[in-house]
PDB file of C-alpha atoms in Angstrom:
ATOM      1  CA  MET A 250       0.000   0.000   0.000  1.00  0.00           C
ATOM      2  CA  ILE A 251       1.245   3.495  -0.810  1.00  0.00           C
ATOM      3  CA  ILE A 252       0.522   5.965   1.985  1.00  0.00           C
ATOM      4  CA  GLY A 253       1.097   9.722   1.851  1.00  0.00           C
ATOM      5  CA  TYR A 254       1.836  12.311   4.506  1.00  0.00           C
ATOM      6  CA  ALA A 255       1.371  16.069   4.048  1.00  0.00           C
ATOM      7  CA  ARG A 256       2.033  18.825   6.561  1.00  0.00           C
ATOM      8  CA  ILE A 257       1.769  22.598   6.507  1.00  0.00           C
ATOM      9  CA  SER A 258       3.389  24.846   9.097  1.00  0.00           C
ATOM     10  CA  THR A 259       1.026  27.815   9.214  1.00  0.00           C
ATOM     11  CA  GLN A 260      -2.623  28.554   8.682  1.00  0.00           C
ATOM     12  CA  ASP A 261      -1.677  30.631   5.610  1.00  0.00           C
ATOM     13  CA  GLU A 262      -0.181  27.657   3.798  1.00  0.00           C
ATOM     14  CA  ASN A 263      -2.256  25.298   1.715  1.00  0.00           C
ATOM     15  CA  THR A 264      -1.775  21.537   1.399  1.00  0.00           C
ATOM     16  CA  GLU A 265      -3.470  21.315  -2.005  1.00  0.00           C
ATOM     17  CA  PHE A 266      -0.274  21.236  -4.089  1.00  0.00           C
ATOM     18  CA  GLN A 267       1.215  18.634  -1.713  1.00  0.00           C
ATOM     19  CA  LEU A 268      -1.952  16.549  -1.874  1.00  0.00           C
ATOM     20  CA  ASP A 269      -2.086  16.784  -5.673  1.00  0.00           C
ATOM     21  CA  ALA A 270       1.507  15.542  -5.992  1.00  0.00           C
ATOM     22  CA  ILE A 271       1.004  12.767  -3.436  1.00  0.00           C
ATOM     23  CA  GLU A 272      -2.229  11.602  -5.063  1.00  0.00           C
ATOM     24  CA  LYS A 273      -0.520  11.590  -8.451  1.00  0.00           C
ATOM     25  CA  ALA A 274       2.138   9.275  -6.917  1.00  0.00           C
ATOM     26  CA  GLY A 275      -0.636   6.715  -6.375  1.00  0.00           C
ATOM     27  CA  CYS A 276      -1.279   7.044  -2.632  1.00  0.00           C
ATOM     28  CA  GLU A 277      -4.259   5.083  -1.435  1.00  0.00           C
ATOM     29  CA  GLN A 278      -4.400   6.794   1.964  1.00  0.00           C
ATOM     30  CA  ILE A 279      -3.156  10.266   2.928  1.00  0.00           C
ATOM     31  CA  PHE A 280      -2.518  11.709   6.370  1.00  0.00           C
ATOM     32  CA  GLN A 281      -2.345  15.490   6.700  1.00  0.00           C
ATOM     33  CA  GLU A 282      -1.916  17.994   9.495  1.00  0.00           C
ATOM     34  CA  LYS A 283      -1.259  21.637  10.270  1.00  0.00           C
ATOM     35  CA  PHE A 284       1.592  21.792  12.772  1.00  0.00           C
ATOM     36  CA  THR A 285       4.949  23.441  12.883  1.00  0.00           C
ATOM     37  CA  GLY A 286       7.791  20.988  12.306  1.00  0.00           C
ATOM     38  CA  LYS A 287       9.364  22.128  15.590  1.00  0.00           C
ATOM     39  CA  LEU A 288       6.580  20.542  17.616  1.00  0.00           C
ATOM     40  CA  ARG A 289       7.626  17.156  18.882  1.00  0.00           C
ATOM     41  CA  GLU A 290       4.155  15.632  18.854  1.00  0.00           C
ATOM     42  CA  ARG A 291       2.527  15.406  15.464  1.00  0.00           C
ATOM     43  CA  PRO A 292      -0.482  13.116  15.949  1.00  0.00           C
ATOM     44  CA  GLU A 293      -1.200  12.472  12.258  1.00  0.00           C
ATOM     45  CA  LEU A 294       2.435  11.565  11.571  1.00  0.00           C
ATOM     46  CA  SER A 295       2.439   9.233  14.577  1.00  0.00           C
ATOM     47  CA  HIS A 296      -0.782   7.627  13.331  1.00  0.00           C
ATOM     48  CA  CYS A 297       0.620   7.359   9.802  1.00  0.00           C
ATOM     49  CA  LEU A 298       3.838   5.685  11.012  1.00  0.00           C
ATOM     50  CA  HIS A 299       1.772   3.299  13.141  1.00  0.00           C
ATOM     51  CA  VAL A 300      -0.468   2.297  10.212  1.00  0.00           C
ATOM     52  CA  LEU A 301       2.427   1.453   7.873  1.00  0.00           C
ATOM     53  CA  ARG A 302       3.165  -2.259   7.431  1.00  0.00           C
ATOM     54  CA  GLU A 303       5.966  -4.242   5.827  1.00  0.00           C
ATOM     55  CA  GLY A 304       5.894  -3.767   2.057  1.00  0.00           C
ATOM     56  CA  ASP A 305       4.154  -0.358   2.267  1.00  0.00           C
ATOM     57  CA  VAL A 306       5.706   2.861   0.966  1.00  0.00           C
ATOM     58  CA  LEU A 307       5.484   6.256   2.680  1.00  0.00           C
ATOM     59  CA  VAL A 308       5.376   9.185   0.238  1.00  0.00           C
ATOM     60  CA  VAL A 309       5.974  12.841   1.103  1.00  0.00           C
ATOM     61  CA  TRP A 310       6.055  15.863  -1.178  1.00  0.00           C
ATOM     62  CA  LYS A 311       9.301  17.177   0.338  1.00  0.00           C
ATOM     63  CA  LEU A 312      11.725  16.007   3.047  1.00  0.00           C
ATOM     64  CA  ASP A 313      11.096  18.986   5.338  1.00  0.00           C
ATOM     65  CA  ARG A 314       7.415  18.026   5.540  1.00  0.00           C
ATOM     66  CA  LEU A 315       8.396  14.806   7.338  1.00  0.00           C
ATOM     67  CA  ALA A 316      11.239  15.769   9.670  1.00  0.00           C
ATOM     68  CA  ARG A 317      12.485  18.657  11.802  1.00  0.00           C
ATOM     69  CA  SER A 318      16.190  17.966  11.244  1.00  0.00           C
ATOM     70  CA  LEU A 319      18.553  15.738   9.325  1.00  0.00           C
ATOM     71  CA  LYS A 320      18.918  13.559  12.412  1.00  0.00           C
ATOM     72  CA  ASP A 321      15.147  13.255  12.799  1.00  0.00           C
ATOM     73  CA  LEU A 322      14.766  12.443   9.100  1.00  0.00           C
ATOM     74  CA  PHE A 323      17.423   9.750   9.247  1.00  0.00           C
ATOM     75  CA  GLU A 324      15.871   8.166  12.359  1.00  0.00           C
ATOM     76  CA  ILE A 325      12.396   8.054  10.791  1.00  0.00           C
ATOM     77  CA  VAL A 326      13.610   6.669   7.455  1.00  0.00           C
ATOM     78  CA  GLN A 327      15.941   4.179   9.176  1.00  0.00           C
ATOM     79  CA  ASP A 328      13.025   2.939  11.308  1.00  0.00           C
ATOM     80  CA  LEU A 329      10.913   2.531   8.168  1.00  0.00           C
ATOM     81  CA  HIS A 330      13.743   0.614   6.466  1.00  0.00           C
ATOM     82  CA  GLU A 331      14.151  -1.720   9.463  1.00  0.00           C
ATOM     83  CA  ARG A 332      10.408  -2.415   9.347  1.00  0.00           C
ATOM     84  CA  GLY A 333      10.554  -3.235   5.624  1.00  0.00           C
ATOM     85  CA  ILE A 334       8.763  -0.042   4.602  1.00  0.00           C
ATOM     86  CA  GLY A 335       9.883   2.053   1.641  1.00  0.00           C
ATOM     87  CA  PHE A 336      10.146   5.831   1.590  1.00  0.00           C
ATOM     88  CA  LYS A 337       9.786   8.320  -1.269  1.00  0.00           C
ATOM     89  CA  SER A 338      10.266  12.070  -1.331  1.00  0.00           C
ATOM     90  CA  LEU A 339       8.847  13.465  -4.545  1.00  0.00           C
ATOM     91  CA  THR A 340      10.653  16.816  -4.696  1.00  0.00           C
ATOM     92  CA  GLU A 341      14.117  15.434  -3.933  1.00  0.00           C
ATOM     93  CA  GLU A 342      13.422  12.257  -5.932  1.00  0.00           C
ATOM     94  CA  ILE A 343      14.593   9.970  -3.133  1.00  0.00           C
ATOM     95  CA  ASP A 344      13.246   6.422  -3.222  1.00  0.00           C
ATOM     96  CA  THR A 345      14.575   3.914  -0.677  1.00  0.00           C
ATOM     97  CA  THR A 346      12.911   1.064  -2.535  1.00  0.00           C
ATOM     98  CA  SER A 347      15.806   1.317  -5.019  1.00  0.00           C
ATOM     99  CA  SER A 348      19.540   0.800  -4.502  1.00  0.00           C
ATOM    100  CA  ASP A 349      20.156   4.483  -5.351  1.00  0.00           C
ATOM    101  CA  GLY A 350      17.709   5.532  -2.625  1.00  0.00           C
ATOM    102  CA  ARG A 351      19.364   3.260  -0.067  1.00  0.00           C
ATOM    103  CA  LEU A 352      22.706   4.849  -0.974  1.00  0.00           C
ATOM    104  CA  VAL A 353      21.228   8.288  -0.271  1.00  0.00           C
ATOM    105  CA  LEU A 354      19.941   6.990   3.086  1.00  0.00           C
ATOM    106  CA  ASN A 355      23.444   5.819   4.004  1.00  0.00           C
ATOM    107  CA  ILE A 356      24.858   9.206   3.023  1.00  0.00           C
ATOM    108  CA  PHE A 357      22.292  10.856   5.284  1.00  0.00           C
ATOM    109  CA  GLY A 358      23.424   8.591   8.107  1.00  0.00           C
ATOM    110  CA  ALA A 359      27.048   9.596   7.578  1.00  0.00           C
ATOM    111  CA  LEU A 360      26.062  13.285   7.547  1.00  0.00           C
ATOM    112  CA  VAL A 361      24.107  12.889  10.788  1.00  0.00           C
ATOM    113  CA  GLU A 362      27.116  11.261  12.447  1.00  0.00           C
ATOM    114  CA  PHE A 363      29.438  13.963  11.071  1.00  0.00           C
ATOM    115  CA  GLU A 364      27.139  16.730  12.344  1.00  0.00           C
ATOM    116  CA  HIS A 365      26.965  15.062  15.771  1.00  0.00           C
ATOM    117  CA  ASP A 366      30.775  14.843  15.957  1.00  0.00           C
ATOM    118  CA  LEU A 367      31.159  18.523  14.997  1.00  0.00           C
ATOM    119  CA  ILE A 368      28.702  19.619  17.673  1.00  0.00           C
ATOM    120  CA  ARG A 369      30.471  17.495  20.289  1.00  0.00           C
ATOM    121  CA  GLU A 370      33.899  18.887  19.318  1.00  0.00           C
ATOM    122  CA  ARG A 371      32.631  22.479  19.456  1.00  0.00           C
ATOM    123  CA  THR A 372      31.020  21.900  22.841  1.00  0.00           C
ATOM    124  CA  ILE A 373      34.211  20.422  24.304  1.00  0.00           C
ATOM    125  CA  ALA A 374      36.296  23.284  22.884  1.00  0.00           C
ATOM    126  CA  GLY A 375      33.857  25.848  24.302  1.00  0.00           C
ATOM    127  CA  LEU A 376      33.942  24.256  27.761  1.00  0.00           C
ATOM    128  CA  ARG A 377      37.757  24.205  27.742  1.00  0.00           C
ATOM    129  CA  ALA A 378      37.892  27.866  26.729  1.00  0.00           C
ATOM    130  CA  ALA A 379      35.428  28.788  29.488  1.00  0.00           C
ATOM    131  CA  ARG A 380      37.471  26.869  32.097  1.00  0.00           C
ATOM    132  CA  LYS A 381      40.621  28.719  31.013  1.00  0.00           C
ATOM    133  CA  ARG A 382      38.745  31.959  31.719  1.00  0.00           C
ATOM    134  CA  GLY A 383      37.820  30.684  35.181  1.00  0.00           C
ATOM    135  CA  ARG A 384      34.175  29.905  34.482  1.00  0.00           C
ATOM    136  CA  LYS A 385      32.603  26.674  35.586  1.00  0.00           C
ATOM    137  CA  GLY A 386      29.989  24.901  33.529  1.00  0.00           C
ATOM    138  CA  GLY A 387      26.762  23.478  34.799  1.00  0.00           C
ATOM    139  CA  ARG A 388      23.740  24.690  36.631  1.00  0.00           C
ATOM    140  CA  LYS A 389      24.009  27.207  39.447  1.00  0.00           C
ATOM    141  CA  PRO A 390      23.529  25.491  42.840  1.00  0.00           C
ATOM    142  CA  ALA A 391      19.991  25.712  44.256  1.00  0.00           C
ATOM    143  CA  MET A 392      21.358  26.756  47.650  1.00  0.00           C
ATOM    144  CA  SER A 393      24.039  29.386  48.164  1.00  0.00           C
ATOM    145  CA  ASP A 394      26.893  28.830  50.633  1.00  0.00           C
ATOM    146  CA  ALA A 395      25.140  31.207  53.054  1.00  0.00           C
ATOM    147  CA  ASP A 396      21.918  29.171  52.740  1.00  0.00           C
ATOM    148  CA  ILE A 397      23.801  25.960  53.461  1.00  0.00           C
ATOM    149  CA  ARG A 398      25.483  27.452  56.555  1.00  0.00           C
ATOM    150  CA  GLU A 399      22.065  28.682  57.762  1.00  0.00           C
ATOM    151  CA  ALA A 400      20.543  25.244  57.115  1.00  0.00           C
ATOM    152  CA  THR A 401      23.377  23.633  59.082  1.00  0.00           C
ATOM    153  CA  ALA A 402      22.703  25.986  61.994  1.00  0.00           C
ATOM    154  CA  MET A 403      18.970  25.230  61.824  1.00  0.00           C
ATOM    155  CA  LEU A 404      19.676  21.487  61.886  1.00  0.00           C
ATOM    156  CA  SER A 405      21.998  21.755  64.887  1.00  0.00           C
ATOM    157  CA  GLY A 406      18.855  22.283  66.980  1.00  0.00           C
ATOM    158  CA  SER A 407      17.228  18.887  67.486  1.00  0.00           C
ATOM    159  CA  ASP A 408      13.618  20.094  67.161  1.00  0.00           C
ATOM    160  CA  ILE A 409      13.651  20.772  63.382  1.00  0.00           C
ATOM    161  CA  THR A 410      13.744  18.133  60.643  1.00  0.00           C
ATOM    162  CA  LYS A 411      15.562  18.120  57.316  1.00  0.00           C
ATOM    163  CA  THR A 412      12.174  18.093  55.576  1.00  0.00           C
ATOM    164  CA  GLU A 413      11.209  21.317  57.380  1.00  0.00           C
ATOM    165  CA  VAL A 414      14.558  22.949  56.566  1.00  0.00           C
ATOM    166  CA  ALA A 415      14.218  21.935  52.906  1.00  0.00           C
ATOM    167  CA  ALA A 416      10.711  23.450  52.813  1.00  0.00           C
ATOM    168  CA  HIS A 417      12.075  26.665  54.389  1.00  0.00           C
ATOM    169  CA  PHE A 418      14.581  27.045  51.524  1.00  0.00           C
ATOM    170  CA  ASP A 419      12.054  25.842  48.918  1.00  0.00           C
ATOM    171  CA  VAL A 420      14.220  22.891  47.833  1.00  0.00           C
ATOM    172  CA  THR A 421      13.751  19.147  47.990  1.00  0.00           C
ATOM    173  CA  ARG A 422      15.241  17.122  50.783  1.00  0.00           C
ATOM    174  CA  THR A 423      17.563  15.499  48.222  1.00  0.00           C
ATOM    175  CA  THR A 424      18.840  18.945  47.189  1.00  0.00           C
ATOM    176  CA  LEU A 425      19.353  19.878  50.827  1.00  0.00           C
ATOM    177  CA  ASN A 426      21.329  16.680  51.466  1.00  0.00           C
ATOM    178  CA  SER A 427      23.549  17.168  48.404  1.00  0.00           C
ATOM    179  CA  SER A 428      24.138  20.820  49.383  1.00  0.00           C
ATOM    180  CA  LEU A 429      25.128  19.790  52.909  1.00  0.00           C
ATOM    181  CA  ALA A 430      27.466  17.178  51.452  1.00  0.00           C
ATOM    182  CA  ARG A 431      28.986  19.816  49.144  1.00  0.00           C
ATOM    183  CA  LEU A 432      29.717  22.039  52.162  1.00  0.00           C
ATOM    184  CA  ALA A 433      31.161  19.089  54.121  1.00  0.00           C
ATOM    185  CA  GLN A 434      33.525  18.371  51.220  1.00  0.00           C
ATOM    186  CA  GLY A 435      34.633  21.992  51.213  1.00  0.00           C
ATOM    187  CA  ILE A 436      33.270  22.732  47.740  1.00  0.00           C
ATOM    188  CA  GLU A 437      32.036  26.319  47.584  1.00  0.00           C
ATOM    189  CA  ASP A 438      30.641  28.478  44.797  1.00  0.00           C
TER     190      ASP A 438
END
């Protein structure tokens, strides 16, 4: 079965040209929705991917209608391939039911890996540069050193519990415990 998926990002766009192209490709069933590609949940796409069975082919008008990023595209198409489902993008003329299309899929995979490696290298270089300038990475502690000293003083009296102290500072008991441990180890902001 050939199944189509069409998506528009704004209310001003129109799916008619997508639908015309997908219908012309011989789709027997078409899923369509109006959502921005940045939204993680796209119910019609989820339903479409769920309906597809081995031997089916998913057809889209253009790659950016299916995925939010190259990584997302590769993951979706790879999942389809593993399930024995073909994929066609009409505008880019990609067809994973052919050896040429599978080659393109493998190139996409290599590009995704390359992009991931570049991002990782840039992140590591940025963190090193920040450390050289004396900046620490990570989230700012929920409790300041003064808060931790005050919490320690509050806890030295036997009539108050850690749960009450945590509530006083509007943190969880786990955060209070890790902050107290940080002070005990001599680690300060």
